Amino acid sequence: MSTGQGRIVNHRTAVALSAALVAAVGLTACGGSAKSESRPSAPAGAGSPSAEQEPSKAIADAEARLGIPPKPDAATQARYIAALDAISRDIVNGKPERAVSRGRSTCGTIHSFPKDRAKQVEQTRQRFSGTTQFNAAQAERILQAVHTHLCPKN
């Protein structure tokens, strides 16, 4: 498969995930028919999950199936950000949440292409490059930091 085809597959996967998430959120947020809207909701702590928790669980489940780990705890995030800063201060560039998001997405790439290291490196290079373009050697190091700190089981 060429790089262009890989982007199409990744785009299709992203579109499918987005559609599933919108459907999950829509179904839980809408609550069904108009009649169900007139019923009083269960009191908090009554044993049924709240409307806010259901979409979060659906999203987490969908992400897990795609190899995307949950957001790291503060200590793990700090180690990950330090590892990226050791490669180049331009990777995080004052935006740790963005770096974590890109890293989690990279875990999905590792999961989707476990035997294609070249694809993993190229996807990482593209994902983390912005105004600063990273080369393959830097992308390899970024990929290793992601794998070590965010998704060691992939």
PDB file of C-alpha atoms in Angstrom, residues 19-131:
ATOM      1  CA  ALA A  19     -19.203   8.667  13.305  1.00  0.00           C
ATOM      2  CA  ALA A  20     -19.334   5.995  16.009  1.00  0.00           C
ATOM      3  CA  LEU A  21     -18.542   8.539  18.688  1.00  0.00           C
ATOM      4  CA  VAL A  22     -21.146  10.991  17.412  1.00  0.00           C
ATOM      5  CA  ALA A  23     -23.705   8.185  17.327  1.00  0.00           C
ATOM      6  CA  ALA A  24     -22.815   7.068  20.847  1.00  0.00           C
ATOM      7  CA  VAL A  25     -22.974  10.592  22.181  1.00  0.00           C
ATOM      8  CA  GLY A  26     -26.159  11.342  20.251  1.00  0.00           C
ATOM      9  CA  LEU A  27     -27.933   8.233  21.477  1.00  0.00           C
ATOM     10  CA  THR A  28     -27.027   8.762  25.097  1.00  0.00           C
ATOM     11  CA  ALA A  29     -27.530  12.526  25.029  1.00  0.00           C
ATOM     12  CA  CYS A  30     -30.922  12.361  23.299  1.00  0.00           C
ATOM     13  CA  GLY A  31     -32.300   9.757  25.667  1.00  0.00           C
ATOM     14  CA  GLY A  32     -34.610   8.176  23.107  1.00  0.00           C
ATOM     15  CA  SER A  33     -38.144   9.429  22.402  1.00  0.00           C
ATOM     16  CA  ALA A  34     -39.878  12.646  23.411  1.00  0.00           C
ATOM     17  CA  LYS A  35     -41.790  10.712  26.096  1.00  0.00           C
ATOM     18  CA  SER A  36     -38.536   9.790  27.839  1.00  0.00           C
ATOM     19  CA  GLU A  37     -37.662  13.493  28.109  1.00  0.00           C
ATOM     20  CA  SER A  38     -40.753  14.143  30.219  1.00  0.00           C
ATOM     21  CA  ARG A  39     -39.838  11.478  32.793  1.00  0.00           C
ATOM     22  CA  PRO A  40     -37.841  12.641  35.791  1.00  0.00           C
ATOM     23  CA  SER A  41     -34.251  11.557  35.775  1.00  0.00           C
ATOM     24  CA  ALA A  42     -32.896   9.207  38.399  1.00  0.00           C
ATOM     25  CA  PRO A  43     -31.289  10.917  41.364  1.00  0.00           C
ATOM     26  CA  ALA A  44     -27.497  11.152  41.310  1.00  0.00           C
ATOM     27  CA  GLY A  45     -25.882   8.064  42.812  1.00  0.00           C
ATOM     28  CA  ALA A  46     -28.961   5.920  42.199  1.00  0.00           C
ATOM     29  CA  GLY A  47     -26.871   3.187  40.611  1.00  0.00           C
ATOM     30  CA  SER A  48     -27.340   4.122  36.957  1.00  0.00           C
ATOM     31  CA  PRO A  49     -24.507   5.827  35.074  1.00  0.00           C
ATOM     32  CA  SER A  50     -25.037   9.493  34.340  1.00  0.00           C
ATOM     33  CA  ALA A  51     -25.472  10.775  30.809  1.00  0.00           C
ATOM     34  CA  GLU A  52     -22.006  12.318  31.003  1.00  0.00           C
ATOM     35  CA  GLN A  53     -20.327   9.023  31.887  1.00  0.00           C
ATOM     36  CA  GLU A  54     -21.890   6.951  29.108  1.00  0.00           C
ATOM     37  CA  PRO A  55     -20.354   8.910  26.177  1.00  0.00           C
ATOM     38  CA  SER A  56     -16.991   8.956  27.957  1.00  0.00           C
ATOM     39  CA  LYS A  57     -17.079   5.174  28.326  1.00  0.00           C
ATOM     40  CA  ALA A  58     -18.114   4.746  24.686  1.00  0.00           C
ATOM     41  CA  ILE A  59     -15.254   6.975  23.583  1.00  0.00           C
ATOM     42  CA  ALA A  60     -12.759   5.191  25.830  1.00  0.00           C
ATOM     43  CA  ASP A  61     -13.926   1.800  24.543  1.00  0.00           C
ATOM     44  CA  ALA A  62     -13.643   2.910  20.909  1.00  0.00           C
ATOM     45  CA  GLU A  63     -10.185   4.357  21.516  1.00  0.00           C
ATOM     46  CA  ALA A  64      -9.035   1.194  23.286  1.00  0.00           C
ATOM     47  CA  ARG A  65     -10.117  -0.913  20.300  1.00  0.00           C
ATOM     48  CA  LEU A  66      -7.948   1.327  18.096  1.00  0.00           C
ATOM     49  CA  GLY A  67      -4.943   1.006  20.420  1.00  0.00           C
ATOM     50  CA  ILE A  68      -5.270   4.518  21.828  1.00  0.00           C
ATOM     51  CA  PRO A  69      -4.513   4.521  25.548  1.00  0.00           C
ATOM     52  CA  PRO A  70      -6.305   6.643  28.132  1.00  0.00           C
ATOM     53  CA  LYS A  71      -4.810  10.014  29.011  1.00  0.00           C
ATOM     54  CA  PRO A  72      -1.749   9.516  31.202  1.00  0.00           C
ATOM     55  CA  ASP A  73      -1.606  10.474  34.864  1.00  0.00           C
ATOM     56  CA  ALA A  74       0.352  13.600  35.801  1.00  0.00           C
ATOM     57  CA  ALA A  75       3.602  11.759  36.600  1.00  0.00           C
ATOM     58  CA  THR A  76       3.559   9.764  33.353  1.00  0.00           C
ATOM     59  CA  GLN A  77       2.750  12.889  31.365  1.00  0.00           C
ATOM     60  CA  ALA A  78       5.651  14.748  33.004  1.00  0.00           C
ATOM     61  CA  ARG A  79       8.093  11.958  32.080  1.00  0.00           C
ATOM     62  CA  TYR A  80       6.754  11.872  28.518  1.00  0.00           C
ATOM     63  CA  ILE A  81       7.030  15.652  28.092  1.00  0.00           C
ATOM     64  CA  ALA A  82      10.576  15.576  29.539  1.00  0.00           C
ATOM     65  CA  ALA A  83      11.519  12.842  27.036  1.00  0.00           C
ATOM     66  CA  LEU A  84      10.161  14.920  24.150  1.00  0.00           C
ATOM     67  CA  ASP A  85      11.915  18.060  25.406  1.00  0.00           C
ATOM     68  CA  ALA A  86      15.181  16.093  25.508  1.00  0.00           C
ATOM     69  CA  ILE A  87      14.765  15.453  21.763  1.00  0.00           C
ATOM     70  CA  SER A  88      13.752  19.035  20.895  1.00  0.00           C
ATOM     71  CA  ARG A  89      12.032  21.836  22.804  1.00  0.00           C
ATOM     72  CA  ASP A  90      10.078  22.506  19.600  1.00  0.00           C
ATOM     73  CA  ILE A  91       8.060  19.288  19.940  1.00  0.00           C
ATOM     74  CA  VAL A  92       5.980  20.329  22.949  1.00  0.00           C
ATOM     75  CA  ASN A  93       6.514  24.061  22.460  1.00  0.00           C
ATOM     76  CA  GLY A  94       4.486  24.981  25.549  1.00  0.00           C
ATOM     77  CA  LYS A  95       1.500  22.829  24.553  1.00  0.00           C
ATOM     78  CA  PRO A  96       1.705  19.595  26.597  1.00  0.00           C
ATOM     79  CA  GLU A  97      -1.940  18.623  25.994  1.00  0.00           C
ATOM     80  CA  ARG A  98      -1.372  18.734  22.239  1.00  0.00           C
ATOM     81  CA  ALA A  99       1.784  16.622  22.609  1.00  0.00           C
ATOM     82  CA  VAL A 100      -0.162  14.067  24.669  1.00  0.00           C
ATOM     83  CA  SER A 101      -2.979  13.994  22.126  1.00  0.00           C
ATOM     84  CA  ARG A 102      -0.551  13.454  19.261  1.00  0.00           C
ATOM     85  CA  GLY A 103       1.245  10.777  21.254  1.00  0.00           C
ATOM     86  CA  ARG A 104      -1.970   8.913  22.006  1.00  0.00           C
ATOM     87  CA  SER A 105      -2.824   9.019  18.294  1.00  0.00           C
ATOM     88  CA  THR A 106       0.632   7.657  17.540  1.00  0.00           C
ATOM     89  CA  CYS A 107      -0.156   4.718  19.820  1.00  0.00           C
ATOM     90  CA  GLY A 108      -3.038   3.983  17.450  1.00  0.00           C
ATOM     91  CA  THR A 109      -0.572   3.932  14.552  1.00  0.00           C
ATOM     92  CA  ILE A 110       1.693   1.528  16.448  1.00  0.00           C
ATOM     93  CA  HIS A 111      -1.337  -0.674  17.102  1.00  0.00           C
ATOM     94  CA  SER A 112      -2.567  -0.515  13.491  1.00  0.00           C
ATOM     95  CA  PHE A 113       0.831  -1.150  11.876  1.00  0.00           C
ATOM     96  CA  PRO A 114       2.737  -3.300  14.394  1.00  0.00           C
ATOM     97  CA  LYS A 115       5.184  -4.730  11.845  1.00  0.00           C
ATOM     98  CA  ASP A 116       5.712  -1.616   9.739  1.00  0.00           C
ATOM     99  CA  ARG A 117       8.267   0.489  11.606  1.00  0.00           C
ATOM    100  CA  ALA A 118       8.869   2.727   8.583  1.00  0.00           C
ATOM    101  CA  LYS A 119       5.166   3.620   8.465  1.00  0.00           C
ATOM    102  CA  GLN A 120       5.134   4.266  12.220  1.00  0.00           C
ATOM    103  CA  VAL A 121       8.127   6.607  11.902  1.00  0.00           C
ATOM    104  CA  GLU A 122       6.691   8.460   8.898  1.00  0.00           C
ATOM    105  CA  GLN A 123       3.257   8.877  10.525  1.00  0.00           C
ATOM    106  CA  THR A 124       4.979  10.136  13.693  1.00  0.00           C
ATOM    107  CA  ARG A 125       7.075  12.607  11.696  1.00  0.00           C
ATOM    108  CA  GLN A 126       3.968  13.955   9.966  1.00  0.00           C
ATOM    109  CA  ARG A 127       1.870  14.067  13.129  1.00  0.00           C
ATOM    110  CA  PHE A 128       4.419  15.945  15.220  1.00  0.00           C
ATOM    111  CA  SER A 129       5.737  18.258  12.496  1.00  0.00           C
ATOM    112  CA  GLY A 130       4.148  21.655  12.246  1.00  0.00           C
ATOM    113  CA  THR A 131       6.013  24.880  11.813  1.00  0.00           C
TER     114      THR A 131
END
